[in-house]
């Protein structure tokens, strides 16, 4: 029997109390994103991805059919190789999003676990973490509006003052009515030796 992606609700309670998760997590700076939007048809863009993990999710999303993939169509048992790098975001409305799952590898790159956090395009921006949550919400809104997958490349400095390059693939999951209901993604840290031509993508400041 096919299993759905399970969301564990027993994690750190503070992470579901809005700003409470920001205590002790006051630093997160992500530099300008490099973004490329990729459609479900064609194979363009994959050459820019360095990791087999991000390519894995993109291949699944592009290869799903007939119809568009929904939340219940993603079975984590079929994708164990990317489990630690997966994150899942629920679309609450046009401007707000709930981070429902944050894999261990994702939390390690960021510096803390964001599971349960609700982010808003017009949220507070007093701290660096709050500002990045606003940018992230605007990025998710662009995915929701475009209804296409995005590849995102960036460089961040987390609360431990560690600077890391990363890439992510962020794929919309659709409701039965054809609306974007969730965004599932894979985020992977990159080594500094990746050739610069691999990230010569169209730039959009969010």
Short mmCIF file of C-alpha atoms in Angstrom, two decimals:
data_model
loop_
_atom_site.label_atom_id
_atom_site.label_comp_id
_atom_site.label_asym_id
_atom_site.label_seq_id
_atom_site.Cartn_x
_atom_site.Cartn_y
_atom_site.Cartn_z
CA UNK A 1 0.00 0.00 0.00
CA UNK A 2 1.34 3.40 -0.93
CA UNK A 3 2.29 5.65 1.97
CA UNK A 4 2.05 9.41 2.07
CA UNK A 5 4.81 11.73 3.15
CA UNK A 6 4.42 11.78 6.93
CA UNK A 7 4.60 15.06 8.84
CA UNK A 8 5.70 14.51 12.43
CA UNK A 9 4.03 16.99 14.76
CA UNK A 10 5.88 16.16 17.93
CA UNK A 11 9.01 18.18 17.21
CA UNK A 12 10.18 21.26 19.10
CA UNK A 13 7.03 23.09 20.20
CA UNK A 14 8.74 26.47 20.01
CA UNK A 15 9.03 26.10 16.26
CA UNK A 16 5.25 26.35 15.94
CA UNK A 17 4.88 29.48 18.04
CA UNK A 18 5.61 32.12 15.45
CA UNK A 19 8.49 34.34 16.60
CA UNK A 20 9.38 32.04 19.48
CA UNK A 21 11.59 29.97 17.21
CA UNK A 22 13.76 33.02 16.65
CA UNK A 23 15.10 32.96 20.20
CA UNK A 24 18.77 32.08 19.92
CA UNK A 25 18.51 32.08 16.11
CA UNK A 26 19.12 35.74 15.43
CA UNK A 27 21.44 35.45 12.44
CA UNK A 28 20.71 34.21 8.95
CA UNK A 29 21.90 36.05 5.87
CA UNK A 30 21.25 34.72 2.39
CA UNK A 31 22.80 36.67 -0.45
CA UNK A 32 21.10 37.36 -3.72
CA UNK A 33 19.39 34.32 -5.12
CA UNK A 34 20.17 33.02 -8.59
CA UNK A 35 16.94 31.49 -9.85
CA UNK A 36 15.85 29.62 -12.95
CA UNK A 37 12.26 28.59 -13.53
CA UNK A 38 11.93 25.24 -15.30
CA UNK A 39 8.80 23.73 -16.80
CA UNK A 40 7.60 20.15 -16.67
CA UNK A 41 8.34 19.71 -20.37
CA UNK A 42 11.83 19.59 -21.80
CA UNK A 43 15.11 18.95 -20.06
CA UNK A 44 16.56 22.44 -19.91
CA UNK A 45 18.37 23.59 -16.81
CA UNK A 46 19.51 20.28 -15.38
CA UNK A 47 23.10 20.94 -16.42
CA UNK A 48 23.23 23.69 -13.79
CA UNK A 49 22.57 21.27 -10.94
CA UNK A 50 25.63 19.86 -9.19
CA UNK A 51 23.92 17.34 -6.90
CA UNK A 52 22.30 14.03 -7.75
CA UNK A 53 19.80 14.77 -4.95
CA UNK A 54 18.37 17.89 -6.55
CA UNK A 55 18.32 16.17 -9.95
CA UNK A 56 16.44 13.25 -8.39
CA UNK A 57 13.52 15.43 -7.30
CA UNK A 58 13.46 17.35 -10.58
CA UNK A 59 13.35 14.08 -12.55
CA UNK A 60 10.45 12.80 -10.41
CA UNK A 61 8.47 16.02 -10.80
CA UNK A 62 9.03 16.22 -14.55
CA UNK A 63 8.37 12.53 -15.08
CA UNK A 64 5.11 12.35 -13.15
CA UNK A 65 1.99 11.73 -15.19
CA UNK A 66 -0.62 11.74 -16.38
CA UNK A 67 -1.74 14.95 -14.77
CA UNK A 68 0.11 17.12 -12.28
CA UNK A 69 1.69 15.75 -9.09
CA UNK A 70 -0.13 16.31 -5.80
CA UNK A 71 0.83 15.97 -2.16
CA UNK A 72 -0.42 12.38 -1.90
CA UNK A 73 1.59 11.38 -4.99
CA UNK A 74 4.94 11.84 -3.31
CA UNK A 75 5.85 8.67 -1.42
CA UNK A 76 8.94 9.24 0.71
CA UNK A 77 9.60 5.48 0.69
CA UNK A 78 10.45 5.85 -3.00
CA UNK A 79 12.87 8.70 -2.34
CA UNK A 80 14.87 7.66 0.72
CA UNK A 81 18.10 8.96 -0.79
CA UNK A 82 16.85 12.55 -0.49
CA UNK A 83 14.92 12.22 2.81
CA UNK A 84 17.40 14.24 4.90
CA UNK A 85 17.42 17.05 2.34
CA UNK A 86 13.66 17.36 1.82
CA UNK A 87 11.51 20.27 2.96
CA UNK A 88 7.76 20.68 2.55
CA UNK A 89 5.80 23.93 2.56
CA UNK A 90 2.01 24.25 2.74
CA UNK A 91 0.38 27.17 0.94
CA UNK A 92 -1.96 28.84 3.43
CA UNK A 93 -3.05 31.66 1.15
CA UNK A 94 -1.65 34.01 -1.47
CA UNK A 95 0.84 35.55 0.96
CA UNK A 96 1.52 33.09 3.78
CA UNK A 97 3.14 29.66 4.01
CA UNK A 98 3.67 27.00 6.66
CA UNK A 99 6.95 25.06 6.68
CA UNK A 100 5.63 21.59 7.47
CA UNK A 101 8.85 19.63 7.18
CA UNK A 102 12.55 20.52 7.38
CA UNK A 103 14.99 17.64 6.85
CA UNK A 104 18.04 17.27 9.06
CA UNK A 105 20.47 18.22 6.31
CA UNK A 106 18.42 21.33 5.52
CA UNK A 107 18.43 22.38 9.18
CA UNK A 108 22.20 21.81 9.33
CA UNK A 109 22.80 24.15 6.40
CA UNK A 110 20.49 26.86 7.74
CA UNK A 111 21.65 26.50 11.33
CA UNK A 112 18.30 25.63 12.92
CA UNK A 113 15.13 23.67 12.16
CA UNK A 114 12.31 25.76 10.66
CA UNK A 115 9.59 23.10 10.85
CA UNK A 116 6.28 24.61 11.95
CA UNK A 117 7.28 28.19 11.10
CA UNK A 118 4.62 30.31 9.37
CA UNK A 119 6.14 32.92 7.07
CA UNK A 120 4.44 35.86 5.36
CA UNK A 121 5.39 38.16 2.51
CA UNK A 122 4.59 41.15 4.74
CA UNK A 123 6.06 39.71 7.93
CA UNK A 124 8.30 41.58 10.40
CA UNK A 125 11.83 42.43 9.26
CA UNK A 126 13.56 43.57 12.43
CA UNK A 127 16.12 40.73 12.54
CA UNK A 128 18.12 39.04 9.79
CA UNK A 129 16.10 35.85 10.31
CA UNK A 130 12.81 37.71 9.90
CA UNK A 131 14.07 39.45 6.77
CA UNK A 132 15.10 36.14 5.21
CA UNK A 133 11.73 34.59 6.09
CA UNK A 134 10.03 37.45 4.22
CA UNK A 135 12.28 36.90 1.20
CA UNK A 136 11.57 33.18 1.37
CA UNK A 137 7.81 33.79 1.49
CA UNK A 138 8.06 35.99 -1.60
CA UNK A 139 10.05 33.28 -3.35
CA UNK A 140 7.40 30.67 -2.51
CA UNK A 141 4.70 33.04 -3.74
CA UNK A 142 6.48 33.29 -7.09
CA UNK A 143 6.49 29.48 -7.35
CA UNK A 144 2.79 29.38 -6.48
CA UNK A 145 1.95 31.98 -9.12
CA UNK A 146 4.14 30.47 -11.85
CA UNK A 147 3.03 26.90 -11.01
CA UNK A 148 6.43 25.71 -12.23
CA UNK A 149 9.53 24.35 -10.56
CA UNK A 150 12.39 26.67 -9.60
CA UNK A 151 16.07 25.94 -9.16
CA UNK A 152 17.64 28.24 -6.59
CA UNK A 153 21.35 28.90 -6.00
CA UNK A 154 22.71 31.03 -3.20
CA UNK A 155 25.20 31.61 -0.44
CA UNK A 156 24.23 31.94 3.21
CA UNK A 157 25.80 32.76 6.54
CA UNK A 158 24.01 31.00 9.39
CA UNK A 159 23.90 31.76 13.12
CA UNK A 160 27.20 29.92 13.63
CA UNK A 161 28.92 32.37 11.22
CA UNK A 162 29.43 29.51 8.77
CA UNK A 163 29.20 30.47 5.11
CA UNK A 164 27.87 27.85 2.73
CA UNK A 165 26.85 27.69 -0.89
CA UNK A 166 23.72 25.73 -1.66
CA UNK A 167 21.37 24.73 -4.41
CA UNK A 168 17.73 23.75 -4.18
CA UNK A 169 14.98 22.47 -6.41
CA UNK A 170 11.52 23.66 -5.38
CA UNK A 171 8.53 21.93 -6.98
CA UNK A 172 4.82 22.79 -6.70
CA UNK A 173 2.34 20.07 -5.72
CA UNK A 174 -1.21 20.60 -6.90
CA UNK A 175 -4.67 20.22 -5.41
CA UNK A 176 -7.44 18.38 -7.26
CA UNK A 177 -8.61 21.77 -8.53
CA UNK A 178 -5.22 22.40 -10.13
CA UNK A 179 -4.05 25.01 -7.63
CA UNK A 180 -0.62 24.90 -5.99
CA UNK A 181 -1.27 23.50 -2.50
CA UNK A 182 2.25 22.53 -1.39
CA UNK A 183 5.83 23.11 -2.41
CA UNK A 184 8.28 20.26 -1.97
CA UNK A 185 11.97 20.83 -2.33
CA UNK A 186 15.47 19.49 -1.85
CA UNK A 187 18.28 21.68 -0.52
CA UNK A 188 21.92 20.58 -0.77
CA UNK A 189 25.14 22.31 0.38
CA UNK A 190 27.74 22.73 -2.35
CA UNK A 191 31.51 22.58 -2.38
CA UNK A 192 33.35 25.72 -3.35
CA UNK A 193 34.95 23.99 -6.33
CA UNK A 194 31.78 24.06 -8.47
CA UNK A 195 32.61 25.86 -11.75
CA UNK A 196 31.16 29.37 -11.84
CA UNK A 197 29.63 28.81 -15.27
CA UNK A 198 27.23 26.33 -13.68
CA UNK A 199 25.55 29.11 -11.76
CA UNK A 200 25.43 31.76 -14.50
CA UNK A 201 21.66 31.97 -14.24
CA UNK A 202 19.13 34.75 -14.64
CA UNK A 203 19.14 36.78 -11.41
CA UNK A 204 16.06 37.96 -9.59
CA UNK A 205 16.23 39.87 -6.31
CA UNK A 206 13.35 38.84 -4.05
#
